[in-house]
Amino acid sequence: MTSIIKVENLTKQYENEGVITEVLFGLNFEIKKGEFVAMMGPSGSGKSTLMHILGFLDKLTTGKYLFEGQDVSELDEDQLAEMRGNKIGFVFQAFNLLPRTTVLENVMMPLVYTKMSKEDRVSRSEKAIESVGLTHRINNLSNQLSGGEKQRVAIARALVNDPSIIFADEPTGNLDSKSGLQVMKILQDLNIKHGHTIILVTHEKYTAEHAERILRMKDGLIVSDEKVATRLMADSVGELK
Amino acid sequence: MNLLENIHSVWNLLGRNKIRSFLTMLGIIIGISSVIIIISVGAGAQSLILNQIKSQGSNLITILPGNSDPKGPPASVIGVEITTLKLENIKKIMNGSFSALIAATGYVKGTDTVTWESEKTDTTFTGVNADLVIVEDTGVATGRFFTEEENNAMAKVAVLGSDVAKNLFAGDNPVGRQIKIKKTMFNIIGVMKVRGNSGFQSQDNQIYVPIITAQKLLLGIDHISNARFKVDTAENVNPAMEYISQIMRQEHNIDNPENDDFSVRSMEQSLSMISTITNVLRFFLAAVASIALVVGGVGIMNVMLAAVQERTREIGLRKAVGAKNKYIISQFLVETSMITFIGGVIGIIMGILVSFLVSVIAKKLGYSWDFVVSIWSIVMACVVSIGIGLIFGIVPAKRASKLDPIEALRYE
């Protein structure tokens, strides 16, 4: 399989009023197309910072980051924004939906910044909403949804631009266990049935074991990188409504 | 995202916060409507004044004492009393060879509390020549006007303005009765037709008396404050002005026109002078009213800065899904200029309505008031309101675009 992300000696430092804080210390790893990888570690381990760098929200300090073979460390702000729009889908712990806005409008939002026609945007968004089983909620306002439904809308939004990779940052963190399992099932389906590459950021071992590979992080270093021996499948929760 | 879609989504956004949107617009609504009202009502008032001056008769020439720039107001406006203009000057001009001058009158004015039995009224008495009725295109409603013979004989006769007659005699016919002006009894011989206001003073709240009587008995002066001549046709106005100036220079022994101690004006010049003054007033007032626009703009900037804060997460999210800085800037600029534009449109409508109402009321009160809303004032109001949105929107928009997406997404 081809490599989608390749990181060599990646470091990240923050400078605040002359005080330098080192967050990531020379990371090396590779993620291949179609993989479902969990980045796991306690808070402060640097996993969120790493996700932000991999998702073009932040820049690395030294080292090399190749995305689909392209060195991204030299891209400017606008080019990074374009990469986020075309290549990346984000799912956040806090859902981050626009309040008092319909499901359709929320899902369509990333496409607003492309040159796609309005009709194409609507049909793409409808398909994405269908794939997370929320067609019956399409015209509801985001604040009328349950937590699980909100996160499914967020997944539809992450899918709608047909990204090369989906970053899910603690996607089940704000959900009850049943809704959490539904979300994990959708992510697994996207990975297994549709071949999407997914990076899941979590501090829970249980959630991480739904992935096929776990990168364990601690104090800005990757301490282990191994296949999940017995991968948990979220099938058992039954079909979605 | 194109501009139309951006406008559409801002429209929805404003619709969801109706009260806040309206309050945000209020400053602009007030500012724009005040400017429109002042410009329009100002134009109406100007038309009223000009119409009334025109109603005093056409082809008129005025002599004022003292030299003055034809474009500016005469010295007497600011209270300078000049005594060089005499009744004899007028006689000399009229007795000359220039036949196009058909009538002339001098003017002197004073004020007093006029009494009839126990009734009193504060009014202006105006000393004029008998030709006033020709010069000012007017006449009496009842009785008669005095003659030049009565004037020369210093007759104690008076013709009342219609308001004075109403105030003193409450509907009774005053002709034949006597009133007291400055302790002198006058026989009332007539009442003038209703004439309305001229410029800033009522023509109906005054009493006409023979000018010589007024000079000698009431005021104790031998100069006049101004004089008016009526010319037969419009073409003869300029030659007549030239002729009047010549005679005046002869009479006053002036050989250089720069040393003139009088000013000769045509009605046209007076009209344009008054237009100049009222235009200056209108635009000064409009400038004062437009301060409200600046205040409104600052208010909108404040609201938009708060909106940036409130929507920090949204901005972070939009950046995370691929919005470039310029999209964020344009989103906020479209929002502020939509607010100001909608406010501007509401302000224009309100301004037109109020101006229309004023014109209706003024017409009901009997003034010849024109309802004028110029297209350029509407176009200007639209441009200015959008401009305010762009100017006061740029700071919040820049601030929004500079937000770090990671920080913004974490913002609680």
PDB file of C-alpha atoms in Angstrom, chain A residues 14 48 52 57-58 77-78 81-82 84-85 90 92 94-101 105 109-110 112-114 118 121 157 161, chain B residues 1-2 5 8 12 16-17 20 310 313-314 316-328 331 401 404-406 409-410:
ATOM      1  CA  TYR A  14       6.570  26.556  21.313  1.00  0.00           C
ATOM      2  CA  SER A  48      -3.123  16.612  19.999  1.00  0.00           C
ATOM      3  CA  HIS A  52      -2.712  19.465  14.531  1.00  0.00           C
ATOM      4  CA  LEU A  57      -3.499  23.309  11.514  1.00  0.00           C
ATOM      5  CA  ASP A  58      -0.008  23.836  12.928  1.00  0.00           C
ATOM      6  CA  GLU A  77      -1.040  29.756   5.229  1.00  0.00           C
ATOM      7  CA  ASP A  78      -3.365  29.841   2.222  1.00  0.00           C
ATOM      8  CA  ALA A  81      -5.975  26.097   4.234  1.00  0.00           C
ATOM      9  CA  GLU A  82      -6.430  24.613   0.780  1.00  0.00           C
ATOM     10  CA  ARG A  84      -7.244  21.223   4.927  1.00  0.00           C
ATOM     11  CA  GLY A  85     -10.184  21.859   2.612  1.00  0.00           C
ATOM     12  CA  PHE A  90     -11.816  16.678  11.119  1.00  0.00           C
ATOM     13  CA  PHE A  92     -13.783  17.010  17.160  1.00  0.00           C
ATOM     14  CA  ALA A  94     -16.958  18.993  21.074  1.00  0.00           C
ATOM     15  CA  PHE A  95     -18.637  18.405  17.663  1.00  0.00           C
ATOM     16  CA  ASN A  96     -18.197  22.088  16.715  1.00  0.00           C
ATOM     17  CA  LEU A  97     -21.392  22.398  14.718  1.00  0.00           C
ATOM     18  CA  LEU A  98     -22.689  25.830  13.832  1.00  0.00           C
ATOM     19  CA  PRO A  99     -25.518  26.658  16.227  1.00  0.00           C
ATOM     20  CA  ARG A 100     -29.027  27.396  14.897  1.00  0.00           C
ATOM     21  CA  THR A 101     -28.013  26.031  11.505  1.00  0.00           C
ATOM     22  CA  GLU A 105     -25.892  23.538   6.030  1.00  0.00           C
ATOM     23  CA  MET A 109     -19.927  24.071   5.082  1.00  0.00           C
ATOM     24  CA  PRO A 110     -16.511  22.781   3.897  1.00  0.00           C
ATOM     25  CA  VAL A 112     -18.687  26.424   0.528  1.00  0.00           C
ATOM     26  CA  TYR A 113     -14.981  27.198   0.209  1.00  0.00           C
ATOM     27  CA  THR A 114     -14.569  25.193  -3.000  1.00  0.00           C
ATOM     28  CA  LYS A 118     -24.525  24.647  -5.458  1.00  0.00           C
ATOM     29  CA  ARG A 121     -22.692  20.654  -2.972  1.00  0.00           C
ATOM     30  CA  ARG A 157     -19.126  17.044   7.488  1.00  0.00           C
ATOM     31  CA  ASN A 161     -15.093  16.760   0.717  1.00  0.00           C
TER      32      ASN A 161
ATOM     33  CA  MET B   1     -18.373  30.898  -2.056  1.00  0.00           C
ATOM     34  CA  ASN B   2     -19.595  33.759  -4.196  1.00  0.00           C
ATOM     35  CA  GLU B   5     -24.362  33.152  -1.365  1.00  0.00           C
ATOM     36  CA  HIS B   8     -27.830  35.017   1.467  1.00  0.00           C
ATOM     37  CA  ASN B  12     -30.369  34.190   7.322  1.00  0.00           C
ATOM     38  CA  ARG B  16     -32.125  34.597  13.447  1.00  0.00           C
ATOM     39  CA  ASN B  17     -31.145  37.520  15.689  1.00  0.00           C
ATOM     40  CA  ARG B  20     -30.017  42.365  17.933  1.00  0.00           C
ATOM     41  CA  GLU B 310     -18.738  34.975  20.306  1.00  0.00           C
ATOM     42  CA  ARG B 313     -15.110  28.567  17.577  1.00  0.00           C
ATOM     43  CA  GLU B 314     -17.035  28.965  14.360  1.00  0.00           C
ATOM     44  CA  GLY B 316     -11.718  28.212  14.025  1.00  0.00           C
ATOM     45  CA  LEU B 317     -13.919  25.540  12.508  1.00  0.00           C
ATOM     46  CA  ARG B 318     -14.258  27.381   9.217  1.00  0.00           C
ATOM     47  CA  LYS B 319     -10.488  27.670   9.051  1.00  0.00           C
ATOM     48  CA  ALA B 320     -10.093  23.976   9.913  1.00  0.00           C
ATOM     49  CA  VAL B 321     -12.324  22.967   7.015  1.00  0.00           C
ATOM     50  CA  GLY B 322     -10.376  25.042   4.524  1.00  0.00           C
ATOM     51  CA  ALA B 323     -11.519  28.675   4.744  1.00  0.00           C
ATOM     52  CA  LYS B 324      -8.677  31.002   3.775  1.00  0.00           C
ATOM     53  CA  ASN B 325      -8.186  34.281   5.639  1.00  0.00           C
ATOM     54  CA  LYS B 326      -9.714  36.262   2.800  1.00  0.00           C
ATOM     55  CA  TYR B 327     -12.949  34.265   3.089  1.00  0.00           C
ATOM     56  CA  ILE B 328     -13.183  35.040   6.795  1.00  0.00           C
ATOM     57  CA  GLN B 331     -17.682  37.000   5.524  1.00  0.00           C
ATOM     58  CA  SER B 401      -9.047  36.288  10.169  1.00  0.00           C
ATOM     59  CA  ASP B 404      -5.308  30.805  15.304  1.00  0.00           C
ATOM     60  CA  PRO B 405      -7.596  27.884  14.352  1.00  0.00           C
ATOM     61  CA  ILE B 406      -6.293  25.636  17.144  1.00  0.00           C
ATOM     62  CA  LEU B 409     -11.386  25.590  18.342  1.00  0.00           C
ATOM     63  CA  ARG B 410     -10.425  25.244  21.997  1.00  0.00           C
TER      64      ARG B 410
END
